[in-house]
mmCIF file of C-alpha atoms and ligand atoms in Angstrom:
data_model
loop_
_atom_site.group_PDB
_atom_site.id
_atom_site.type_symbol
_atom_site.label_atom_id
_atom_site.label_comp_id
_atom_site.label_asym_id
_atom_site.label_seq_id
_atom_site.Cartn_x
_atom_site.Cartn_y
_atom_site.Cartn_z
ATOM 1 C CA MET J 1096 -18.165 10.737 -36.957
ATOM 2 C CA LYS J 1097 -16.629 12.520 -39.904
ATOM 3 C CA SER J 1098 -16.083 10.958 -43.315
ATOM 4 C CA SER J 1099 -19.342 9.041 -43.326
ATOM 5 C CA PHE J 1100 -22.296 9.385 -45.695
ATOM 6 C CA ARG J 1101 -25.989 9.131 -45.049
ATOM 7 C CA LEU J 1102 -27.563 6.062 -46.572
ATOM 8 C CA LEU J 1103 -31.141 6.307 -45.311
ATOM 9 C CA ARG J 1104 -33.239 7.511 -42.404
ATOM 10 C CA VAL J 1105 -35.372 5.237 -40.222
ATOM 11 C CA ALA J 1106 -37.505 6.402 -37.258
ATOM 12 C CA GLY J 1107 -35.693 9.732 -37.310
ATOM 13 C CA ILE J 1108 -32.271 8.054 -37.142
ATOM 14 C CA ASP J 1109 -29.652 8.669 -39.822
ATOM 15 C CA ILE J 1110 -28.042 5.455 -40.991
ATOM 16 C CA LYS J 1111 -24.600 6.303 -42.315
ATOM 17 C CA ILE J 1112 -21.751 4.373 -43.866
ATOM 18 C CA HIS J 1113 -18.145 5.169 -43.099
ATOM 19 C CA PHE J 1114 -15.974 5.693 -46.156
ATOM 20 C CA THR J 1115 -13.954 2.572 -45.254
ATOM 21 C CA PHE J 1116 -17.090 0.437 -45.304
ATOM 22 C CA PRO J 1117 -16.600 -0.822 -48.922
ATOM 23 C CA LEU J 1118 -13.579 -2.703 -47.547
ATOM 24 C CA ALA J 1119 -16.051 -5.211 -46.097
ATOM 25 C CA LEU J 1120 -17.618 -5.723 -49.550
ATOM 26 C CA LEU J 1121 -14.170 -6.084 -51.092
ATOM 27 C CA PHE J 1122 -13.264 -8.640 -48.436
ATOM 28 C CA GLY J 1123 -16.401 -10.688 -49.252
ATOM 29 C CA ALA J 1124 -15.795 -10.391 -52.993
ATOM 30 C CA PHE J 1125 -12.170 -11.444 -52.644
ATOM 31 C CA ASP J 1126 -12.953 -14.317 -50.278
ATOM 32 C CA TRP J 1127 -15.546 -15.896 -52.593
ATOM 33 C CA GLY J 1128 -14.004 -14.768 -55.864
ATOM 34 C CA GLU J 1129 -10.819 -16.662 -55.045
ATOM 35 C CA LYS J 1130 -12.727 -19.949 -55.030
ATOM 36 C CA HIS J 1131 -15.501 -19.327 -57.534
ATOM 37 C CA GLY J 1132 -14.325 -16.706 -60.007
ATOM 38 C CA SER J 1133 -16.193 -13.538 -60.905
ATOM 39 C CA SER J 1134 -19.666 -14.888 -60.089
ATOM 40 C CA GLY J 1135 -18.241 -15.871 -56.673
ATOM 41 C CA ALA J 1136 -17.000 -12.297 -56.218
ATOM 42 C CA VAL J 1137 -20.460 -10.856 -56.879
ATOM 43 C CA PHE J 1138 -21.951 -13.462 -54.555
ATOM 44 C CA GLY J 1139 -19.446 -12.545 -51.800
ATOM 45 C CA ALA J 1140 -20.221 -8.850 -52.112
ATOM 46 C CA PHE J 1141 -23.972 -9.502 -51.860
ATOM 47 C CA LEU J 1142 -23.390 -11.764 -48.875
ATOM 48 C CA MET J 1143 -21.597 -8.902 -47.107
ATOM 49 C CA LEU J 1144 -24.428 -6.515 -47.982
ATOM 50 C CA ALA J 1145 -26.949 -8.958 -46.505
ATOM 51 C CA LEU J 1146 -24.782 -9.381 -43.399
ATOM 52 C CA PHE J 1147 -24.654 -5.620 -42.895
ATOM 53 C CA ALA J 1148 -28.395 -5.381 -43.372
ATOM 54 C CA CYS J 1149 -28.599 -7.728 -40.357
ATOM 55 C CA VAL J 1150 -26.134 -5.459 -38.496
ATOM 56 C CA VAL J 1151 -28.362 -2.443 -39.239
ATOM 57 C CA LEU J 1152 -31.382 -4.321 -37.879
ATOM 58 C CA HIS J 1153 -29.331 -5.211 -34.785
ATOM 59 C CA GLU J 1154 -28.439 -1.545 -34.209
ATOM 60 C CA LEU J 1155 -32.042 -0.513 -34.862
ATOM 61 C CA GLY J 1156 -33.022 -2.994 -32.145
ATOM 62 C CA HIS J 1157 -30.871 -1.063 -29.641
ATOM 63 C CA SER J 1158 -32.027 2.293 -31.005
ATOM 64 C CA LEU J 1159 -35.776 1.722 -30.946
ATOM 65 C CA VAL J 1160 -35.702 0.494 -27.342
ATOM 66 C CA ALA J 1161 -33.531 3.493 -26.389
ATOM 67 C CA GLN J 1162 -36.051 5.853 -28.027
ATOM 68 C CA ARG J 1163 -38.813 4.237 -25.982
ATOM 69 C CA PHE J 1164 -36.922 5.368 -22.862
ATOM 70 C CA GLY J 1165 -36.757 8.896 -24.219
ATOM 71 C CA ILE J 1166 -33.100 8.652 -25.228
ATOM 72 C CA GLU J 1167 -32.227 10.438 -28.443
ATOM 73 C CA VAL J 1168 -30.425 8.284 -31.013
ATOM 74 C CA ARG J 1169 -28.167 10.494 -33.110
ATOM 75 C CA GLN J 1170 -27.116 8.041 -35.786
ATOM 76 C CA ILE J 1171 -26.093 4.541 -36.715
ATOM 77 C CA ILE J 1172 -22.719 4.244 -38.415
ATOM 78 C CA LEU J 1173 -21.572 1.226 -40.384
ATOM 79 C CA LEU J 1174 -17.860 0.460 -40.233
ATOM 80 C CA PRO J 1175 -16.170 -2.486 -41.975
ATOM 81 C CA ILE J 1176 -15.967 -4.235 -38.582
ATOM 82 C CA GLY J 1177 -19.615 -3.691 -37.624
ATOM 83 C CA GLY J 1178 -22.112 -1.047 -36.609
ATOM 84 C CA VAL J 1179 -22.436 1.504 -33.810
ATOM 85 C CA ALA J 1180 -25.556 3.282 -32.592
ATOM 86 C CA LEU J 1181 -24.683 6.644 -31.038
ATOM 87 C CA LEU J 1182 -27.008 7.394 -28.129
ATOM 88 C CA GLY J 1183 -27.529 10.938 -26.879
ATOM 89 C CA ARG J 1184 -26.965 9.931 -23.266
ATOM 90 C CA LEU J 1185 -26.616 6.935 -20.979
ATOM 91 C CA PRO J 1186 -29.824 5.307 -19.756
ATOM 92 C CA ARG J 1187 -30.767 6.431 -16.224
ATOM 93 C CA LYS J 1188 -31.701 3.030 -14.803
ATOM 94 C CA PRO J 1189 -29.770 -0.256 -15.038
ATOM 95 C CA VAL J 1190 -32.898 -2.063 -16.216
ATOM 96 C CA GLN J 1191 -33.122 0.356 -19.170
ATOM 97 C CA GLU J 1192 -29.493 -0.264 -20.098
ATOM 98 C CA LEU J 1193 -30.120 -3.997 -19.837
ATOM 99 C CA LEU J 1194 -33.105 -3.871 -22.201
ATOM 100 C CA ILE J 1195 -31.353 -1.585 -24.698
ATOM 101 C CA ALA J 1196 -28.241 -3.793 -24.728
ATOM 102 C CA ILE J 1197 -30.097 -7.059 -25.104
ATOM 103 C CA ALA J 1198 -32.431 -5.828 -27.863
ATOM 104 C CA GLY J 1199 -29.652 -5.916 -30.514
ATOM 105 C CA PRO J 1200 -28.585 -9.557 -30.057
ATOM 106 C CA LEU J 1201 -32.261 -10.575 -29.806
ATOM 107 C CA VAL J 1202 -32.795 -9.199 -33.320
ATOM 108 C CA ASN J 1203 -30.118 -11.621 -34.566
ATOM 109 C CA VAL J 1204 -31.862 -14.462 -32.736
ATOM 110 C CA ALA J 1205 -35.118 -13.541 -34.474
ATOM 111 C CA ILE J 1206 -33.432 -13.454 -37.903
ATOM 112 C CA ALA J 1207 -31.648 -16.768 -37.264
ATOM 113 C CA LEU J 1208 -34.916 -18.288 -36.075
ATOM 114 C CA GLY J 1209 -36.739 -17.159 -39.226
ATOM 115 C CA LEU J 1210 -33.956 -18.403 -41.529
ATOM 116 C CA GLY J 1211 -33.619 -21.617 -39.536
ATOM 117 C CA LEU J 1212 -37.318 -22.397 -39.812
ATOM 118 C CA PHE J 1213 -37.325 -21.695 -43.541
ATOM 119 C CA LEU J 1214 -34.194 -23.800 -44.155
ATOM 120 C CA GLY J 1215 -35.495 -26.544 -41.876
ATOM 121 C CA PHE J 1216 -38.682 -26.801 -43.903
ATOM 122 C CA ARG J 1217 -36.631 -27.257 -47.061
ATOM 123 C CA GLY J 1218 -34.347 -29.756 -45.350
ATOM 124 C CA ASP J 1219 -31.392 -27.435 -45.991
ATOM 125 C CA LEU J 1220 -30.213 -26.946 -42.445
ATOM 126 C CA PRO J 1221 -26.727 -28.362 -41.937
ATOM 127 C CA LEU J 1222 -26.354 -29.284 -38.298
ATOM 128 C CA ASP J 1223 -23.059 -31.017 -37.696
ATOM 129 C CA GLY J 1224 -19.480 -29.740 -37.932
ATOM 130 C CA SER J 1225 -18.510 -31.462 -41.173
ATOM 131 C CA GLN J 1226 -21.488 -29.942 -42.991
ATOM 132 C CA LEU J 1227 -20.538 -26.546 -41.559
ATOM 133 C CA LEU J 1228 -17.031 -26.911 -42.963
ATOM 134 C CA GLN J 1229 -18.526 -27.798 -46.336
ATOM 135 C CA LEU J 1230 -20.514 -24.570 -46.226
ATOM 136 C CA ALA J 1231 -17.288 -22.566 -46.383
ATOM 137 C CA GLN J 1232 -16.419 -24.412 -49.612
ATOM 138 C CA ALA J 1233 -19.949 -24.572 -51.060
ATOM 139 C CA ALA J 1234 -20.712 -23.137 -54.491
ATOM 140 C CA PRO J 1235 -22.688 -19.871 -54.593
ATOM 141 C CA SER J 1236 -26.435 -20.550 -54.505
ATOM 142 C CA THR J 1237 -29.548 -19.287 -52.755
ATOM 143 C CA GLN J 1238 -29.204 -22.195 -50.338
ATOM 144 C CA THR J 1239 -25.576 -21.346 -49.506
ATOM 145 C CA PHE J 1240 -26.562 -17.703 -49.142
ATOM 146 C CA LEU J 1241 -29.318 -18.408 -46.603
ATOM 147 C CA GLN J 1242 -27.309 -21.021 -44.711
ATOM 148 C CA TRP J 1243 -24.340 -18.710 -44.435
ATOM 149 C CA LEU J 1244 -26.555 -15.853 -43.214
ATOM 150 C CA PHE J 1245 -28.176 -18.186 -40.677
ATOM 151 C CA TYR J 1246 -24.821 -19.048 -39.096
ATOM 152 C CA ALA J 1247 -23.604 -15.469 -39.359
ATOM 153 C CA ASN J 1248 -26.552 -14.304 -37.241
ATOM 154 C CA ILE J 1249 -25.858 -16.982 -34.643
ATOM 155 C CA SER J 1250 -22.202 -15.870 -34.582
ATOM 156 C CA LEU J 1251 -23.254 -12.225 -34.224
ATOM 157 C CA PHE J 1252 -25.445 -13.192 -31.298
ATOM 158 C CA VAL J 1253 -22.724 -15.172 -29.512
ATOM 159 C CA PHE J 1254 -19.940 -12.673 -30.240
ATOM 160 C CA ASN J 1255 -21.986 -9.675 -29.035
ATOM 161 C CA LEU J 1256 -22.831 -11.448 -25.796
ATOM 162 C CA LEU J 1257 -19.146 -11.668 -24.803
ATOM 163 C CA PRO J 1258 -19.284 -9.977 -21.387
ATOM 164 C CA ALA J 1259 -16.717 -7.317 -22.313
ATOM 165 C CA PHE J 1260 -17.014 -3.646 -23.278
ATOM 166 C CA PRO J 1261 -17.695 -2.456 -25.904
ATOM 167 C CA MET J 1262 -19.751 -5.574 -26.693
ATOM 168 C CA ASP J 1263 -23.414 -5.685 -25.727
ATOM 169 C CA GLY J 1264 -22.526 -8.429 -23.245
ATOM 170 C CA GLY J 1265 -20.339 -5.950 -21.344
ATOM 171 C CA ARG J 1266 -23.266 -3.552 -21.004
ATOM 172 C CA ILE J 1267 -25.598 -6.346 -19.955
ATOM 173 C CA LEU J 1268 -23.101 -7.453 -17.300
ATOM 174 C CA ARG J 1269 -22.645 -3.857 -16.085
ATOM 175 C CA ALA J 1270 -26.412 -3.362 -15.882
ATOM 176 C CA ILE J 1271 -26.870 -6.520 -13.810
ATOM 177 C CA LEU J 1272 -23.933 -5.620 -11.519
ATOM 178 C CA ALA J 1273 -25.256 -2.059 -11.210
ATOM 179 C CA MET J 1274 -28.523 -3.413 -9.814
ATOM 180 C CA ILE J 1275 -26.551 -5.224 -7.101
ATOM 181 C CA MET J 1276 -23.613 -2.935 -6.273
ATOM 182 C CA GLY J 1277 -24.385 0.420 -7.892
ATOM 183 C CA PHE J 1278 -23.379 1.926 -11.212
ATOM 184 C CA SER J 1279 -19.851 2.949 -10.326
ATOM 185 C CA ARG J 1280 -18.641 -0.342 -8.821
ATOM 186 C CA GLY J 1281 -20.628 -2.268 -11.412
ATOM 187 C CA THR J 1282 -18.733 -0.482 -14.187
ATOM 188 C CA ARG J 1283 -15.377 -1.171 -12.592
ATOM 189 C CA VAL J 1284 -16.090 -4.862 -12.029
ATOM 190 C CA ALA J 1285 -17.554 -5.274 -15.531
ATOM 191 C CA ALA J 1286 -14.543 -3.502 -17.068
ATOM 192 C CA GLY J 1287 -12.186 -5.794 -15.114
ATOM 193 C CA VAL J 1288 -14.042 -8.913 -16.261
ATOM 194 C CA GLY J 1289 -13.968 -7.627 -19.836
ATOM 195 C CA GLN J 1290 -10.235 -6.999 -19.740
ATOM 196 C CA MET J 1291 -9.574 -10.488 -18.380
ATOM 197 C CA ILE J 1292 -11.660 -12.006 -21.165
ATOM 198 C CA ALA J 1293 -9.873 -9.855 -23.751
ATOM 199 C CA LEU J 1294 -6.519 -10.958 -22.357
ATOM 200 C CA ALA J 1295 -7.512 -14.639 -22.527
ATOM 201 C CA LEU J 1296 -8.849 -14.133 -26.048
ATOM 202 C CA GLY J 1297 -5.649 -12.336 -27.083
ATOM 203 C CA LEU J 1298 -3.401 -15.096 -25.703
ATOM 204 C CA PHE J 1299 -5.507 -17.745 -27.429
ATOM 205 C CA ALA J 1300 -5.339 -15.802 -30.707
ATOM 206 C CA ILE J 1301 -1.556 -15.325 -30.551
ATOM 207 C CA PHE J 1302 -1.092 -18.975 -29.633
ATOM 208 C CA HIS J 1303 -3.125 -20.056 -32.667
ATOM 209 C CA GLY J 1304 -1.687 -17.423 -35.018
ATOM 210 C CA GLN J 1305 -5.091 -15.710 -35.470
ATOM 211 C CA ILE J 1306 -4.034 -12.130 -36.173
ATOM 212 C CA LEU J 1307 -7.549 -10.804 -36.766
ATOM 213 C CA LEU J 1308 -8.789 -12.254 -33.480
ATOM 214 C CA ALA J 1309 -5.764 -10.804 -31.658
ATOM 215 C CA LEU J 1310 -6.681 -7.369 -33.037
ATOM 216 C CA VAL J 1311 -10.267 -7.793 -31.854
ATOM 217 C CA ALA J 1312 -8.969 -8.755 -28.400
ATOM 218 C CA ALA J 1313 -6.779 -5.627 -28.261
ATOM 219 C CA PHE J 1314 -9.769 -3.517 -29.309
ATOM 220 C CA VAL J 1315 -11.925 -5.057 -26.564
ATOM 221 C CA PHE J 1316 -9.174 -4.575 -23.959
ATOM 222 C CA LEU J 1317 -8.867 -0.855 -24.767
ATOM 223 C CA GLY J 1318 -12.640 -0.461 -24.921
ATOM 224 C CA ALA J 1319 -13.050 -1.800 -21.395
ATOM 225 C CA GLY J 1320 -10.420 0.562 -19.979
ATOM 226 C CA GLN J 1321 -11.980 3.534 -21.743
ATOM 227 C CA GLU J 1322 -15.453 2.762 -20.419
ATOM 228 C CA ARG J 1323 -14.071 2.749 -16.891
ATOM 229 C CA ALA J 1324 -12.253 6.063 -17.334
ATOM 230 C CA VAL J 1325 -15.323 7.781 -18.803
ATOM 231 C CA GLU J 1326 -17.491 6.496 -15.986
ATOM 232 C CA GLU J 1327 -15.050 7.579 -13.269
ATOM 233 C CA ALA J 1328 -14.766 11.095 -14.627
ATOM 234 C CA ARG J 1329 -18.550 11.350 -14.856
ATOM 235 C CA ILE J 1330 -19.038 10.186 -11.273
ATOM 236 C CA LEU J 1331 -16.388 12.515 -9.872
ATOM 237 C CA LEU J 1332 -17.881 15.431 -11.762
ATOM 238 C CA SER J 1333 -21.409 14.686 -10.601
ATOM 239 C CA THR J 1334 -20.694 13.866 -6.950
ATOM 240 C CA LEU J 1335 -18.237 16.643 -6.106
ATOM 241 C CA ARG J 1336 -19.935 19.922 -5.179
ATOM 242 C CA LEU J 1337 -18.772 23.347 -6.163
ATOM 243 C CA GLY J 1338 -18.591 24.183 -2.456
ATOM 244 C CA ASP J 1339 -15.785 21.597 -2.108
ATOM 245 C CA ALA J 1340 -13.726 22.916 -4.956
ATOM 246 C CA TYR J 1341 -13.494 26.712 -4.776
ATOM 247 C CA ASN J 1342 -10.380 28.290 -3.309
ATOM 248 C CA LYS J 1343 -11.187 28.991 0.344
ATOM 249 C CA TYR J 1344 -7.840 30.659 1.021
ATOM 250 C CA ALA J 1345 -7.817 33.053 -1.906
ATOM 251 C CA LEU J 1346 -6.477 36.569 -1.522
ATOM 252 C CA THR J 1347 -9.216 39.180 -1.938
ATOM 253 C CA LEU J 1348 -9.071 42.869 -2.780
ATOM 254 C CA ASN J 1349 -10.750 45.979 -1.372
ATOM 255 C CA PRO J 1350 -12.163 48.573 -3.760
ATOM 256 C CA GLY J 1351 -9.552 50.972 -2.446
ATOM 257 C CA ASP J 1352 -6.600 48.712 -3.325
ATOM 258 C CA SER J 1353 -4.254 49.845 -6.053
ATOM 259 C CA VAL J 1354 -3.471 47.975 -9.248
ATOM 260 C CA HIS J 1355 0.123 47.774 -8.020
ATOM 261 C CA GLN J 1356 -1.142 45.692 -5.132
ATOM 262 C CA VAL J 1357 -2.596 43.201 -7.651
ATOM 263 C CA ILE J 1358 0.664 43.105 -9.608
ATOM 264 C CA ASP J 1359 2.407 42.338 -6.353
ATOM 265 C CA TYR J 1360 -0.017 39.467 -5.704
ATOM 266 C CA LEU J 1361 0.374 38.168 -9.261
ATOM 267 C CA LEU J 1362 4.152 38.082 -8.865
ATOM 268 C CA THR J 1363 4.144 36.387 -5.468
ATOM 269 C CA SER J 1364 1.241 33.918 -5.725
ATOM 270 C CA TYR J 1365 -0.196 31.481 -8.254
ATOM 271 C CA GLN J 1366 -3.642 33.016 -7.988
ATOM 272 C CA PRO J 1367 -4.903 34.309 -11.366
ATOM 273 C CA ASP J 1368 -8.221 35.950 -10.351
ATOM 274 C CA PHE J 1369 -9.106 38.200 -7.433
ATOM 275 C CA ALA J 1370 -12.498 39.000 -5.970
ATOM 276 C CA VAL J 1371 -13.068 42.622 -5.043
ATOM 277 C CA VAL J 1372 -15.032 42.513 -1.806
ATOM 278 C CA LEU J 1373 -16.543 45.183 0.419
ATOM 279 C CA GLY J 1374 -18.028 44.093 3.746
ATOM 280 C CA GLY J 1375 -18.460 40.488 2.502
ATOM 281 C CA ARG J 1376 -20.237 41.693 -0.660
ATOM 282 C CA LEU J 1377 -18.774 40.853 -4.072
ATOM 283 C CA LEU J 1378 -18.314 43.933 -6.247
ATOM 284 C CA GLY J 1379 -16.472 42.345 -9.156
ATOM 285 C CA VAL J 1380 -13.500 40.314 -10.300
ATOM 286 C CA VAL J 1381 -10.015 41.376 -11.360
ATOM 287 C CA THR J 1382 -8.320 38.870 -13.642
ATOM 288 C CA ARG J 1383 -4.641 38.611 -14.488
ATOM 289 C CA ASP J 1384 -5.492 39.238 -18.122
ATOM 290 C CA ALA J 1385 -7.347 42.470 -17.308
ATOM 291 C CA VAL J 1386 -4.361 43.768 -15.334
ATOM 292 C CA LEU J 1387 -1.852 42.838 -18.038
ATOM 293 C CA GLN J 1388 -4.060 44.410 -20.694
ATOM 294 C CA SER J 1389 -4.344 47.653 -18.761
ATOM 295 C CA LEU J 1390 -0.544 47.712 -18.397
ATOM 296 C CA ALA J 1391 -0.037 46.936 -22.086
ATOM 297 C CA THR J 1392 -2.418 49.635 -23.321
ATOM 298 C CA GLY J 1393 -0.814 52.176 -21.028
ATOM 299 C CA HIS J 1394 -4.054 53.008 -19.243
ATOM 300 C CA ASP J 1395 -2.582 53.774 -15.909
ATOM 301 C CA GLU J 1396 -5.505 52.767 -13.712
ATOM 302 C CA SER J 1397 -4.532 53.357 -10.158
ATOM 303 C CA TYR J 1398 -7.397 51.527 -8.405
ATOM 304 C CA VAL J 1399 -8.632 47.978 -8.882
ATOM 305 C CA THR J 1400 -12.170 49.215 -9.540
ATOM 306 C CA GLY J 1401 -10.846 50.583 -12.854
ATOM 307 C CA VAL J 1402 -9.868 47.127 -14.188
ATOM 308 C CA MET J 1403 -12.555 45.155 -12.397
ATOM 309 C CA ASN J 1404 -15.217 43.183 -14.258
ATOM 310 C CA ARG J 1405 -18.638 43.712 -12.638
ATOM 311 C CA GLU J 1406 -20.499 41.101 -14.678
ATOM 312 C CA VAL J 1407 -19.571 37.882 -12.911
ATOM 313 C CA LEU J 1408 -21.304 34.541 -13.441
ATOM 314 C CA ARG J 1409 -22.969 33.478 -10.156
ATOM 315 C CA LEU J 1410 -23.045 29.781 -9.292
ATOM 316 C CA ASP J 1411 -24.600 28.068 -6.306
ATOM 317 C CA ALA J 1412 -22.255 26.083 -4.035
ATOM 318 C CA ASP J 1413 -24.623 23.109 -4.212
ATOM 319 C CA LEU J 1414 -24.059 22.628 -7.949
ATOM 320 C CA SER J 1415 -22.010 19.617 -8.959
ATOM 321 C CA LEU J 1416 -18.713 20.255 -10.717
ATOM 322 C CA ALA J 1417 -20.239 18.802 -13.883
ATOM 323 C CA GLN J 1418 -23.084 21.335 -13.789
ATOM 324 C CA ALA J 1419 -20.679 24.154 -12.951
ATOM 325 C CA ARG J 1420 -18.394 23.246 -15.820
ATOM 326 C CA GLU J 1421 -21.398 23.184 -18.163
ATOM 327 C CA LYS J 1422 -22.698 26.586 -17.041
ATOM 328 C CA MET J 1423 -19.269 28.160 -17.331
ATOM 329 C CA ALA J 1424 -18.872 26.748 -20.819
ATOM 330 C CA GLU J 1425 -22.333 28.027 -21.791
ATOM 331 C CA ALA J 1426 -21.515 31.532 -20.584
ATOM 332 C CA SER J 1427 -17.926 31.175 -21.851
ATOM 333 C CA ALA J 1428 -16.837 32.451 -18.458
ATOM 334 C CA PRO J 1429 -13.274 31.582 -17.450
ATOM 335 C CA VAL J 1430 -14.127 32.436 -13.834
ATOM 336 C CA ALA J 1431 -17.313 32.355 -11.752
ATOM 337 C CA ALA J 1432 -18.394 33.424 -8.263
ATOM 338 C CA VAL J 1433 -19.554 30.746 -5.832
ATOM 339 C CA PHE J 1434 -22.482 31.669 -3.574
ATOM 340 C CA ALA J 1435 -24.209 29.905 -0.683
ATOM 341 C CA GLY J 1436 -27.586 31.581 -0.949
ATOM 342 C CA GLU J 1437 -26.710 35.304 -0.833
ATOM 343 C CA ARG J 1438 -23.348 34.772 0.838
ATOM 344 C CA PHE J 1439 -20.294 35.105 -1.405
ATOM 345 C CA LEU J 1440 -17.834 32.241 -0.786
ATOM 346 C CA GLY J 1441 -15.101 32.631 -3.391
ATOM 347 C CA LEU J 1442 -14.116 32.296 -7.024
ATOM 348 C CA ILE J 1443 -13.680 29.244 -9.170
ATOM 349 C CA ASN J 1444 -12.106 28.808 -12.595
ATOM 350 C CA GLN J 1445 -11.707 25.964 -15.101
ATOM 351 C CA ASP J 1446 -8.302 25.013 -13.702
ATOM 352 C CA ASP J 1447 -9.747 24.727 -10.175
ATOM 353 C CA ILE J 1448 -12.302 22.234 -11.472
ATOM 354 C CA SER J 1449 -9.661 20.145 -13.244
ATOM 355 C CA GLU J 1450 -7.471 20.279 -10.147
ATOM 356 C CA ALA J 1451 -10.348 19.194 -7.871
ATOM 357 C CA LEU J 1452 -10.928 16.193 -10.117
ATOM 358 C CA ARG J 1453 -7.256 15.216 -10.035
ATOM 359 C CA ILE J 1454 -7.153 15.400 -6.243
ATOM 360 C CA ALA J 1455 -10.444 13.536 -5.843
ATOM 361 C CA ALA J 1456 -9.237 10.744 -8.119
ATOM 362 C CA PHE J 1457 -6.032 10.499 -6.087
ATOM 363 C CA LEU J 1458 -7.877 10.497 -2.746
ATOM 364 C CA ARG J 1459 -10.204 7.782 -3.937
ATOM 365 C CA LEU J 1460 -7.278 5.663 -5.052
ATOM 366 C CA ALA J 1461 -5.647 6.041 -1.621
ATOM 367 C CA HIS J 1462 -8.959 5.248 0.054
ATOM 368 C CA GLU J 1463 -9.382 2.098 -2.014
ATOM 369 C CA ARG J 1464 -5.855 0.964 -1.211
ATOM 370 C CA LYS J 1465 -6.611 1.389 2.480
ATOM 371 C CA ALA J 1466 -9.859 -0.542 2.121
ATOM 372 C CA GLU J 1467 -8.022 -3.335 0.330
ATOM 373 C CA GLU J 1468 -5.325 -3.450 2.989
ATOM 374 C CA SER J 1469 -7.845 -3.691 5.802
ATOM 375 C CA ALA J 1470 -9.738 -6.360 3.903
ATOM 376 C CA ALA J 1471 -6.595 -8.425 3.315
HETATM 377 ZN ZN1 LIG A 956 -25.183 -4.407 -30.265
#
């Protein structure tokens, strides 16, 4: 994320603060300063710092478990609303995701347990509701500080276990569902559950005039939808094969064809690239751009071999669309040749891949509707 600054580095992970982060300190200072003057303001700011130290430990909990599974952790970023650990990739197994997700909230349990024991020994642990309300009004002191931090860690634990993306609870739920019904369905069900919870939370917040909570609910609702979209695109890309997506009905050229023939094709079809084939063997590719360029520069090539590109990226038909897209991006090739072993099948370009994804998404939707109808 841009506009953030590195604070420190732990276990090879950069811990950064976003430039809006001081807002959280200001909020704490304002909240306590209002009641207790300038010393209250300092107290509030320190309270926020301590809270965010707990958030860092929470994110480190996720990160260290992720590293144990060989997942690279790029950085931890602190925003005024909390922290995010950016993982290099998704865990491969549901049980790994479960352990990574649960590690964060467990850190807050450990902190709360430590503070609770310490406060309990001193007889400083308020337990009932009226004492909790007093805490919000209490004068700044070490006792108030520790008590407040104790309850904050319990709140962090409970809040993060809400079974809704992007909370840890959403990931835990997805991991458990994935063990039962697979990753893809698990994600969809977990996202649906999350959106229902967000909706309920939002209605409750609006009903009680809690604007901040309503914003959180909206954030959770969008987060759940986004998680589902990302997952669906990933699955489509990794399950569809290149062999399903290349243009089987493409027009091809012979080495003896003239450039005028290609211009004719360009004017009468939507096809942008043409394979030049001789006896089933691929000689090269003629792209629309190459033809237009040759026309523009006045090089009057009469045969397609004059404008043909012989260096064509070869891809195996068994590759997934995700792998194909990656390889084409690596080679910065707008078009590639699809092969089954040594047999040339056809050409594929970036637009074909996007189009295949659109159609696959549509087909799956239709298929699901049918399944629902037959189930009803
Ligand atoms: Zn977390």
